[in-house]
mmCIF file with all atom_site columns, C-alpha atoms in Angstrom:
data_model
loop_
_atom_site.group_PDB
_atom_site.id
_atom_site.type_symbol
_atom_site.label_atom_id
_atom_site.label_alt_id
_atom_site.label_comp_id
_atom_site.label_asym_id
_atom_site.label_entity_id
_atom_site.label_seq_id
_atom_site.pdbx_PDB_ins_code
_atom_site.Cartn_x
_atom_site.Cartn_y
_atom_site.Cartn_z
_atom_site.occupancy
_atom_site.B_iso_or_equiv
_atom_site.pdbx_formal_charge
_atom_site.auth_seq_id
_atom_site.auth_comp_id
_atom_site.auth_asym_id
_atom_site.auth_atom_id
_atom_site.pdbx_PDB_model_num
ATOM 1   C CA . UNK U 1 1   ? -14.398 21.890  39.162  1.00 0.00 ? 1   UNK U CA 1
ATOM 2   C CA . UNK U 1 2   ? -14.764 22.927  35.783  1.00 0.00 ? 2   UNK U CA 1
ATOM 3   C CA . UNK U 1 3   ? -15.262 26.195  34.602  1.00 0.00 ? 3   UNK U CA 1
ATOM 4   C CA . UNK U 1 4   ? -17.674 27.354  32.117  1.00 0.00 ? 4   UNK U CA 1
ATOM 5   C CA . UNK U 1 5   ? -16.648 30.558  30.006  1.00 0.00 ? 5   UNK U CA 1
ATOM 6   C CA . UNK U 1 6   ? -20.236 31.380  29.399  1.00 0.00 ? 6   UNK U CA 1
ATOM 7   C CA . UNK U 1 7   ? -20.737 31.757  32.810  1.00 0.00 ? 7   UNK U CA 1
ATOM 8   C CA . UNK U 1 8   ? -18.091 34.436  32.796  1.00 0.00 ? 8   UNK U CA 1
ATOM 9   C CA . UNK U 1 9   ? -16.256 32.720  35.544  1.00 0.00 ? 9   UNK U CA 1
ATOM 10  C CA . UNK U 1 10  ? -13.290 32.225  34.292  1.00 0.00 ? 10  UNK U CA 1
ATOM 11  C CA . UNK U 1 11  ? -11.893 35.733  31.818  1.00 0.00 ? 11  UNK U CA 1
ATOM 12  C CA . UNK U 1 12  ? -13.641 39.335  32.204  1.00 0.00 ? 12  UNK U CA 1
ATOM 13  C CA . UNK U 1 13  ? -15.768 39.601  29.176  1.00 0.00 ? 13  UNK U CA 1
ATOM 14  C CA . UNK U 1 14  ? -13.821 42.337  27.347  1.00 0.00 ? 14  UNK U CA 1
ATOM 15  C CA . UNK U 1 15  ? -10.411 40.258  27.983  1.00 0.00 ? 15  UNK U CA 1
ATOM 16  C CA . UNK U 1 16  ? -9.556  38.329  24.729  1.00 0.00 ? 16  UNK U CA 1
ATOM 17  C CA . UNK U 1 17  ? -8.963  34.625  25.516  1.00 0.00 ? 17  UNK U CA 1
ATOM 18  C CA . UNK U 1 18  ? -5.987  34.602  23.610  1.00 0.00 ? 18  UNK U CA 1
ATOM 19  C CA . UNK U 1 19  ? -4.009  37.778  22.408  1.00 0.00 ? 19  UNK U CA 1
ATOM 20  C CA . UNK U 1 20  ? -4.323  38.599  18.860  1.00 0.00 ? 20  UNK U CA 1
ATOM 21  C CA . UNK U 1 21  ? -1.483  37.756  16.630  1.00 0.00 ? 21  UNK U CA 1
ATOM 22  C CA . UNK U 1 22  ? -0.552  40.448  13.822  1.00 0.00 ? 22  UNK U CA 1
ATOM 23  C CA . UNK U 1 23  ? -2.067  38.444  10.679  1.00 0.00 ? 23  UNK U CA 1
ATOM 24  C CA . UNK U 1 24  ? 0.537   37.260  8.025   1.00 0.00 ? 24  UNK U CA 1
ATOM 25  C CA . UNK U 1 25  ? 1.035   39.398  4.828   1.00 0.00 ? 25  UNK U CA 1
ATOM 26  C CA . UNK U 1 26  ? -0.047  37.663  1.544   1.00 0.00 ? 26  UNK U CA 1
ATOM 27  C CA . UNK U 1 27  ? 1.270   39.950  -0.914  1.00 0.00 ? 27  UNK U CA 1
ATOM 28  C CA . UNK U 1 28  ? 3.121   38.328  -4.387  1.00 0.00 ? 28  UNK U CA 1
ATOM 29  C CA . UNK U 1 29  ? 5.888   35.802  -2.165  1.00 0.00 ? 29  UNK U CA 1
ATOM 30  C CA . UNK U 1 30  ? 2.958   34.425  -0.684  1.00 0.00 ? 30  UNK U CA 1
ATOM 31  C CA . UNK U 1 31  ? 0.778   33.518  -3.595  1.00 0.00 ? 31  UNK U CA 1
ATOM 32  C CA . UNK U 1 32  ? 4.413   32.586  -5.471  1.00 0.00 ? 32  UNK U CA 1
ATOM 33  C CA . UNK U 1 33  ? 5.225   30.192  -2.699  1.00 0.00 ? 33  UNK U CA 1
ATOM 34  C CA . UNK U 1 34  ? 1.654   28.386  -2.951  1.00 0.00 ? 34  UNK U CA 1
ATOM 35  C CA . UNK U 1 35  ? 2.043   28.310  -6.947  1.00 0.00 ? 35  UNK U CA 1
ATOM 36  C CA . UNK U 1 36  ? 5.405   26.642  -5.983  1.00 0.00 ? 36  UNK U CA 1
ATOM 37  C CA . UNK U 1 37  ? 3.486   24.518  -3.709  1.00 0.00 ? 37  UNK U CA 1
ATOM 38  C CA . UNK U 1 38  ? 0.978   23.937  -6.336  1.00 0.00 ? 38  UNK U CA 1
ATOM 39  C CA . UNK U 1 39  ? 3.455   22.903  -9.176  1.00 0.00 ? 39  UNK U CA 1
ATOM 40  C CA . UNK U 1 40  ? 5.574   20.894  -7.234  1.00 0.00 ? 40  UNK U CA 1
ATOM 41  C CA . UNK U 1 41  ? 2.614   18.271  -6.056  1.00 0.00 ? 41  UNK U CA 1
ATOM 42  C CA . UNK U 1 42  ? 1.623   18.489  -9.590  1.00 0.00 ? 42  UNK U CA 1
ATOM 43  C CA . UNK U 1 43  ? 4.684   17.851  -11.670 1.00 0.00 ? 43  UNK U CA 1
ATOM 44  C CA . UNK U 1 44  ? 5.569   14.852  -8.710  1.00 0.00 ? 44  UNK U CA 1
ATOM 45  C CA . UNK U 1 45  ? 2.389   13.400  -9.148  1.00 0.00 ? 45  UNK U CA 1
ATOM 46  C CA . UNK U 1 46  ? 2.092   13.734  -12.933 1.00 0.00 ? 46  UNK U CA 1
ATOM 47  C CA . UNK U 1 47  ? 5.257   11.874  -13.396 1.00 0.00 ? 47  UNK U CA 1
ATOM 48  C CA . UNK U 1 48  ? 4.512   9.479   -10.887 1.00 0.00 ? 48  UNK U CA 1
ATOM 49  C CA . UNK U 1 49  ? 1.086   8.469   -12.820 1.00 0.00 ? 49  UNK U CA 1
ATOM 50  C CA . UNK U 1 50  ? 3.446   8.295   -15.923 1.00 0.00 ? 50  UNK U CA 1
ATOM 51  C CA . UNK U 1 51  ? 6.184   5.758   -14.207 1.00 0.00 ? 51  UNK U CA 1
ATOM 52  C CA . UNK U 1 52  ? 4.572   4.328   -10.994 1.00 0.00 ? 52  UNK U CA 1
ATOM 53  C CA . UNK U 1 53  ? 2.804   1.587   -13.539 1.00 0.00 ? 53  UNK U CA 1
ATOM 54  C CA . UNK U 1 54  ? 6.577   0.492   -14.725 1.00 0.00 ? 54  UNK U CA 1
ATOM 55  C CA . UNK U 1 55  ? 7.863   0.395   -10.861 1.00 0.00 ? 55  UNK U CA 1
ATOM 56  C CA . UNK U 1 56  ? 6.266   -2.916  -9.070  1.00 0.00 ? 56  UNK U CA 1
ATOM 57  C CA . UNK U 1 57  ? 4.164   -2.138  -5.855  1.00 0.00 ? 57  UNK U CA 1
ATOM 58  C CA . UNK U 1 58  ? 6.069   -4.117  -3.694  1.00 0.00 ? 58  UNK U CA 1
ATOM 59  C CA . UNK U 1 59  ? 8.900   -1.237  -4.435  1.00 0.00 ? 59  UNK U CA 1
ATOM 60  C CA . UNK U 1 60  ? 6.678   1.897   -4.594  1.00 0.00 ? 60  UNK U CA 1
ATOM 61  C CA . UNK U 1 61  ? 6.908   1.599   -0.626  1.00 0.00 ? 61  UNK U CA 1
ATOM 62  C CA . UNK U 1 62  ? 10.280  1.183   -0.017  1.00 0.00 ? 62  UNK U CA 1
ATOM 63  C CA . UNK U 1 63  ? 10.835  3.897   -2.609  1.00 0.00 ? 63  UNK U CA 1
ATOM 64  C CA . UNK U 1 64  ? 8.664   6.530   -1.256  1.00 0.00 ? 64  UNK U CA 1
ATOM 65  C CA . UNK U 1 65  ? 10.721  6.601   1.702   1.00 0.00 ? 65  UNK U CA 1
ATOM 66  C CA . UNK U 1 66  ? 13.016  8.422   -0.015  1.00 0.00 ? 66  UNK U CA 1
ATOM 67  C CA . UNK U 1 67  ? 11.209  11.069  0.671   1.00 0.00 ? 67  UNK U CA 1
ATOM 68  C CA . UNK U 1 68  ? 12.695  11.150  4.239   1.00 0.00 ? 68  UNK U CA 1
ATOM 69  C CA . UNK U 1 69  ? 16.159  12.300  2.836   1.00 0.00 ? 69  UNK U CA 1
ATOM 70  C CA . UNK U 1 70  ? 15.122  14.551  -0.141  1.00 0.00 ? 70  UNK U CA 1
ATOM 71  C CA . UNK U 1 71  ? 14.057  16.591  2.944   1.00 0.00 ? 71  UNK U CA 1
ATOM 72  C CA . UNK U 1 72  ? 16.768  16.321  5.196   1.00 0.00 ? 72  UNK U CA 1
ATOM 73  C CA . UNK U 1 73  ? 18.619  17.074  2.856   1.00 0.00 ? 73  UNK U CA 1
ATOM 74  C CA . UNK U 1 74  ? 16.724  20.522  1.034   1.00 0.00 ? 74  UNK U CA 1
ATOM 75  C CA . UNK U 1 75  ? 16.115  21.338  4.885   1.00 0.00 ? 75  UNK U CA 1
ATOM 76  C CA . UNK U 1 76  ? 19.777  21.578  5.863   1.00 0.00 ? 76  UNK U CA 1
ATOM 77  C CA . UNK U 1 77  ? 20.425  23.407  2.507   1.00 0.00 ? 77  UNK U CA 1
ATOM 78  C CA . UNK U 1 78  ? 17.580  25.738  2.328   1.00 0.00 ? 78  UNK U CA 1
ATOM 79  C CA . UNK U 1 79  ? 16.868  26.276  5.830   1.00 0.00 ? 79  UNK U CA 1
ATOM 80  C CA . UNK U 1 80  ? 20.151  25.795  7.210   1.00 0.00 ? 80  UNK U CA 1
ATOM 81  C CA . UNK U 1 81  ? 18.993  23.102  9.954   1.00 0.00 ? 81  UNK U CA 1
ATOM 82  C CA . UNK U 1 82  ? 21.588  21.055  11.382  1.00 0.00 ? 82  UNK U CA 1
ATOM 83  C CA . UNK U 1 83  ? 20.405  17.261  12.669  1.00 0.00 ? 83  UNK U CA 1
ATOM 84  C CA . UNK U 1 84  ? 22.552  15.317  14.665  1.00 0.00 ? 84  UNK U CA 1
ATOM 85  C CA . UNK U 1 85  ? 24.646  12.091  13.195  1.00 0.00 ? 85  UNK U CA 1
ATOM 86  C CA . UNK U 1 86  ? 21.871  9.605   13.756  1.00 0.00 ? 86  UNK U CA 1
ATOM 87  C CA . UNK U 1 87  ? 19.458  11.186  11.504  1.00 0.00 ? 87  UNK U CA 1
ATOM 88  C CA . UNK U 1 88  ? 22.149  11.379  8.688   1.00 0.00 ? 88  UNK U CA 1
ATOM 89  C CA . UNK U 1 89  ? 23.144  7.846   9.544   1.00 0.00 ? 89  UNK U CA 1
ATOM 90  C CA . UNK U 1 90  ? 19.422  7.335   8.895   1.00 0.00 ? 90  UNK U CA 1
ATOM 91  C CA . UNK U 1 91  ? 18.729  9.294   5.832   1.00 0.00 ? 91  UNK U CA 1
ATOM 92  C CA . UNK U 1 92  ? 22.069  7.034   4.284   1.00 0.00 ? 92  UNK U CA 1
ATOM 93  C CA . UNK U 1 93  ? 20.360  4.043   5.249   1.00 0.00 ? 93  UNK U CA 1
ATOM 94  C CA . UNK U 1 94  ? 16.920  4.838   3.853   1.00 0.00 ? 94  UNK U CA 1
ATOM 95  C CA . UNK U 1 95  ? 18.828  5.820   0.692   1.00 0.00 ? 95  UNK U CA 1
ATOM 96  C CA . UNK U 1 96  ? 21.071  2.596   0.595   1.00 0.00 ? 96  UNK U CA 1
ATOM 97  C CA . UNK U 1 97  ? 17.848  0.689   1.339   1.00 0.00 ? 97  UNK U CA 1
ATOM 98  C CA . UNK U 1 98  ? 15.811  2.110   -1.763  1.00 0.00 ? 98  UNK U CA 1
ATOM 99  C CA . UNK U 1 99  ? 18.819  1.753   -4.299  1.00 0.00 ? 99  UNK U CA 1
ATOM 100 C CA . UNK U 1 100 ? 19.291  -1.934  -3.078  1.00 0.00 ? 100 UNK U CA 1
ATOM 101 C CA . UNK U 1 101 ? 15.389  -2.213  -3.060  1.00 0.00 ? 101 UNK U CA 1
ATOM 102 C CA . UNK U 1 102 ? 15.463  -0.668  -7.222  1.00 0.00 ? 102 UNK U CA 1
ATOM 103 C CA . UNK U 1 103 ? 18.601  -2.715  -8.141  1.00 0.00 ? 103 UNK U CA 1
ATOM 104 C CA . UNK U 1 104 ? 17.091  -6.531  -6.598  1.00 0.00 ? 104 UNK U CA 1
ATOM 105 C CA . UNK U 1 105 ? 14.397  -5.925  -9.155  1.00 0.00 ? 105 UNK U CA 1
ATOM 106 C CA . UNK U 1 106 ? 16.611  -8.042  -11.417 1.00 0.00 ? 106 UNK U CA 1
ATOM 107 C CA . UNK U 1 107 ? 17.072  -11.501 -10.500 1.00 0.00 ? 107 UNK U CA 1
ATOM 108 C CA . UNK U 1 108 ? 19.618  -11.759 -13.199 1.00 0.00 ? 108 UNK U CA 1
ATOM 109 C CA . UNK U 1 109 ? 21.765  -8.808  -14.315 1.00 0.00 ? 109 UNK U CA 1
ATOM 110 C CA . UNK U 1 110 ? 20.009  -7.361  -17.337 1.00 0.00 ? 110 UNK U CA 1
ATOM 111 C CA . UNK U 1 111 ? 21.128  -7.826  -20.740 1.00 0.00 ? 111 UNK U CA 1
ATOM 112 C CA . UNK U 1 112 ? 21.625  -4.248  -22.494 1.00 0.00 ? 112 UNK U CA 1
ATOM 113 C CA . UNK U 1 113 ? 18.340  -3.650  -24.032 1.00 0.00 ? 113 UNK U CA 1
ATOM 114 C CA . UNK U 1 114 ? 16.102  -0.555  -24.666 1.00 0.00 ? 114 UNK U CA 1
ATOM 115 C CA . UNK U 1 115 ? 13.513  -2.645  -22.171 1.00 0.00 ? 115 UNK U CA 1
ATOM 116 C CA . UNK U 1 116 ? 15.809  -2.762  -19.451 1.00 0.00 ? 116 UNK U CA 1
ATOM 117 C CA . UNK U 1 117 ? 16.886  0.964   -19.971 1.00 0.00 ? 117 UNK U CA 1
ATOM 118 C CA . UNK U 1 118 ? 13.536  2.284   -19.985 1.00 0.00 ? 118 UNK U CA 1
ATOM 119 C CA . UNK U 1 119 ? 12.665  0.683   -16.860 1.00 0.00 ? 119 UNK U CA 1
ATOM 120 C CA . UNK U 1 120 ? 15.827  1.487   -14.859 1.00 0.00 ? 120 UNK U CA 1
ATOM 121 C CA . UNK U 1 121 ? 14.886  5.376   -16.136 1.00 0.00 ? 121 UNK U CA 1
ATOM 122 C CA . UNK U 1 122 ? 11.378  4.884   -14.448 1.00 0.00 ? 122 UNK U CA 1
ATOM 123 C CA . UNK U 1 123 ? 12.869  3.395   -11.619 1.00 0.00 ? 123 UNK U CA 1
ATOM 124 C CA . UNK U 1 124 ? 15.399  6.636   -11.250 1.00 0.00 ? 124 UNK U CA 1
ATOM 125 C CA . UNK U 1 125 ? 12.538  9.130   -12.466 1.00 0.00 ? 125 UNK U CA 1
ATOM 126 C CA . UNK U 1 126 ? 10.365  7.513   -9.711  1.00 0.00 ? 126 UNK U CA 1
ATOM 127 C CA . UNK U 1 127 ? 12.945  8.175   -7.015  1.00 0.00 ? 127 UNK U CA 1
ATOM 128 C CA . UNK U 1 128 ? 13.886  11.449  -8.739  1.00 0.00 ? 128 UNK U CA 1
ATOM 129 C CA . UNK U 1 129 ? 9.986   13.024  -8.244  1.00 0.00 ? 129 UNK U CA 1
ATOM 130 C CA . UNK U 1 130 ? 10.752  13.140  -4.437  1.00 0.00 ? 130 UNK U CA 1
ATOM 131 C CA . UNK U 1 131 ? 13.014  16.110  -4.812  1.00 0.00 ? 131 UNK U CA 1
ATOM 132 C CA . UNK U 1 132 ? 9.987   18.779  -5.717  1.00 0.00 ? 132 UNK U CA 1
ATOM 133 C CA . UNK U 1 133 ? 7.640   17.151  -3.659  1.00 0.00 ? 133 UNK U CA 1
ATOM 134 C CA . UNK U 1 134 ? 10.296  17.369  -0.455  1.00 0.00 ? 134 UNK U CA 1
ATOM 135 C CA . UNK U 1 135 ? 10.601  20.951  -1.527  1.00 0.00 ? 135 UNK U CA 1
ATOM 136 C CA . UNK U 1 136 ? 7.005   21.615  -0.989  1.00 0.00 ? 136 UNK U CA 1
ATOM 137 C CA . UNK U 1 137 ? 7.533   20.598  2.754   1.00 0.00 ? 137 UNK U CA 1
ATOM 138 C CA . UNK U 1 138 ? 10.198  22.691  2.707   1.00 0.00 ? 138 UNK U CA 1
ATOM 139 C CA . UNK U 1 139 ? 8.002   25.802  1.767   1.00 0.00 ? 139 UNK U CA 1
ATOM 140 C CA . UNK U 1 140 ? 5.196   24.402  3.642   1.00 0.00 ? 140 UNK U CA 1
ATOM 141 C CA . UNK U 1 141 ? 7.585   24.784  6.512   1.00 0.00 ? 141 UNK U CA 1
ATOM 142 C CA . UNK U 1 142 ? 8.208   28.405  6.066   1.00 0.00 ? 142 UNK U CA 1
ATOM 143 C CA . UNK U 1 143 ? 4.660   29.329  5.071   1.00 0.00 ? 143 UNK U CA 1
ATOM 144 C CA . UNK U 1 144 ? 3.333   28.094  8.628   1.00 0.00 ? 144 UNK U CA 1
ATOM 145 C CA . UNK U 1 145 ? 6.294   29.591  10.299  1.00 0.00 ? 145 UNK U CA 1
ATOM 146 C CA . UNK U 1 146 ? 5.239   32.729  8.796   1.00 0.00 ? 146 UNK U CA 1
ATOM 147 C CA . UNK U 1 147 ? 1.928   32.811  10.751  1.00 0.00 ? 147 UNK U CA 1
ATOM 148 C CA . UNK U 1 148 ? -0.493  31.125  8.071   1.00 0.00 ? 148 UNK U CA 1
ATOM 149 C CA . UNK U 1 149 ? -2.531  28.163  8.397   1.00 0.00 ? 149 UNK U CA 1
ATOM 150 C CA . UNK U 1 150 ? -2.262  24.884  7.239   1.00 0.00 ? 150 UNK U CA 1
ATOM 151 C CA . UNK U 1 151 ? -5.736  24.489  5.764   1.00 0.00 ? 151 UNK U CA 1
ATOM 152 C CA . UNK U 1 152 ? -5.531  27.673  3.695   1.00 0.00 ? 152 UNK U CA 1
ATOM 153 C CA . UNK U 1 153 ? -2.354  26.120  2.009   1.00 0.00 ? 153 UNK U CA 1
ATOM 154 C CA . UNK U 1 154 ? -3.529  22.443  1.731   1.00 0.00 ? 154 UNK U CA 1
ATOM 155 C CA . UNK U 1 155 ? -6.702  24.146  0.035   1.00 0.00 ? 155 UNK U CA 1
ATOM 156 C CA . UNK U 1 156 ? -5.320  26.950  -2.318  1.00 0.00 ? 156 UNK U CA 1
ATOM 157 C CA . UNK U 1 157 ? -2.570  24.647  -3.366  1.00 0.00 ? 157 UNK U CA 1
ATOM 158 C CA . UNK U 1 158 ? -4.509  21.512  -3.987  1.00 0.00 ? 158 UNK U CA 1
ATOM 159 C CA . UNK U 1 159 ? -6.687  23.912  -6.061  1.00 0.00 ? 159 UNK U CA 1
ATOM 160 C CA . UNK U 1 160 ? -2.935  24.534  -8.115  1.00 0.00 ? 160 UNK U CA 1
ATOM 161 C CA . UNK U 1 161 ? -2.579  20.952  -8.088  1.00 0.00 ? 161 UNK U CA 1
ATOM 162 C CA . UNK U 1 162 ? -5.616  19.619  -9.431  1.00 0.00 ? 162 UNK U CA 1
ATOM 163 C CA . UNK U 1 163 ? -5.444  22.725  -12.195 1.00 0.00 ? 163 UNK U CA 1
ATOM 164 C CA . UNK U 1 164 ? -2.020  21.331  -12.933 1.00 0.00 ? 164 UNK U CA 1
ATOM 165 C CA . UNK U 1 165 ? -3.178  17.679  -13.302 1.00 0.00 ? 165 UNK U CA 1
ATOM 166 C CA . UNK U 1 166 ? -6.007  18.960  -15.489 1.00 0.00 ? 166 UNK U CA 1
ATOM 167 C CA . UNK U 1 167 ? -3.896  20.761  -18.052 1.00 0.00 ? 167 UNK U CA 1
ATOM 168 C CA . UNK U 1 168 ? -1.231  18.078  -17.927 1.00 0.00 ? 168 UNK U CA 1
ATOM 169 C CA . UNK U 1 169 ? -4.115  15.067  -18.441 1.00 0.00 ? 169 UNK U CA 1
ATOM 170 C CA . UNK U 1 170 ? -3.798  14.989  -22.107 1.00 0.00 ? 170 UNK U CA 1
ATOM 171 C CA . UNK U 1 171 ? 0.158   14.627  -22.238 1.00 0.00 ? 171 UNK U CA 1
ATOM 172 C CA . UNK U 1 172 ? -0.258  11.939  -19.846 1.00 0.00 ? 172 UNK U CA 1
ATOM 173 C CA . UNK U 1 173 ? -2.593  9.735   -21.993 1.00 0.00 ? 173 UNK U CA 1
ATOM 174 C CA . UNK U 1 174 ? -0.522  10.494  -24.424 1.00 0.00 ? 174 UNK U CA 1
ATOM 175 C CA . UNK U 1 175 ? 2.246   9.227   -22.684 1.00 0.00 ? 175 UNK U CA 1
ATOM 176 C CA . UNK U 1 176 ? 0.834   6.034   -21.134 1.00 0.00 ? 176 UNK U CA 1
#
């Protein structure tokens, strides 16, 4: 049996299907946390077209894991979450992994040169430009905790994003 709400069957037609929830406030922290949002993709990503052509594809995988503990870690320190010893145990193995992983690029140990420098600085930048983007989870987190939806942030701040990449565009061909 299945019951059809247009019928009327199943609620009383002035009976809400679901009760109201008291809509979220989006006064300045609001719009300041999707600018944060917004400037952390940005900056990650802008940096990441800058160095991800010096880091070798086969790496850019194991690499991006890092992500994992970048946000372990800014959850337990901003939002005071505590995880239990196998996800730390985890996090140091991801870590371990992607250092091993950036240091077996060499096959021999590199002589001092401002070659190999510059590439072990991409390599560290690379890894590096997981910090803001774990932070946008982190106030991701606390923006959908607050009551607002997912699609109004994805959209407002991939707006702030793209703005970002737009402005930033020049210094990058610059750059490269």
């Amino acid at each position: 049996f299945l019951c059809c709400r247009s019928r009327g069957c199943c609620t009383p037609k002035d009976e809400p299907l679901l009760p109201a929830a008291p809509a979220p406030a989006r006064g300045g922290k609001y719009w300041r946390a999707l600018l944060t949002i917004g400037v952390c993709c940005g900056l990650a990503n802008f940096v990441w077209g800058i160095v991800g052509v010096q880091v070798k594809g086969s790496l850019q995988g194991l690499m991006n894991l890092i992500l994992i503990p970048c946000t372990y870690f800014l959850s337990v320190l901003l939002l005071k979450r505590s995880y239990p010893l196998y996800c730390k145990v985890g996090a140091a193995l991801v870590v371990g992994g992607a250092a091993l992983a950036a240091f077996s690029v060499y096959d021999t140990p590199p002589e001092p040169s401002v070659a190999a420098f510059t590439l072990m600085a991409c390599y560290l930048l690379y890894g590096a430009m997981k910090l803001p983007y774990a932070y946008q989870y982190i106030v991701t987190e606390q923006l959908l905790h607050a009551g607002h939806f997912l699609w109004e942030v994805e959209v407002i701040t991939g707006w702030i994003e793209v703005a970002i990449l737009i402005t930033l565009s020049p210094l990058q061909a610059v750059l490269l």
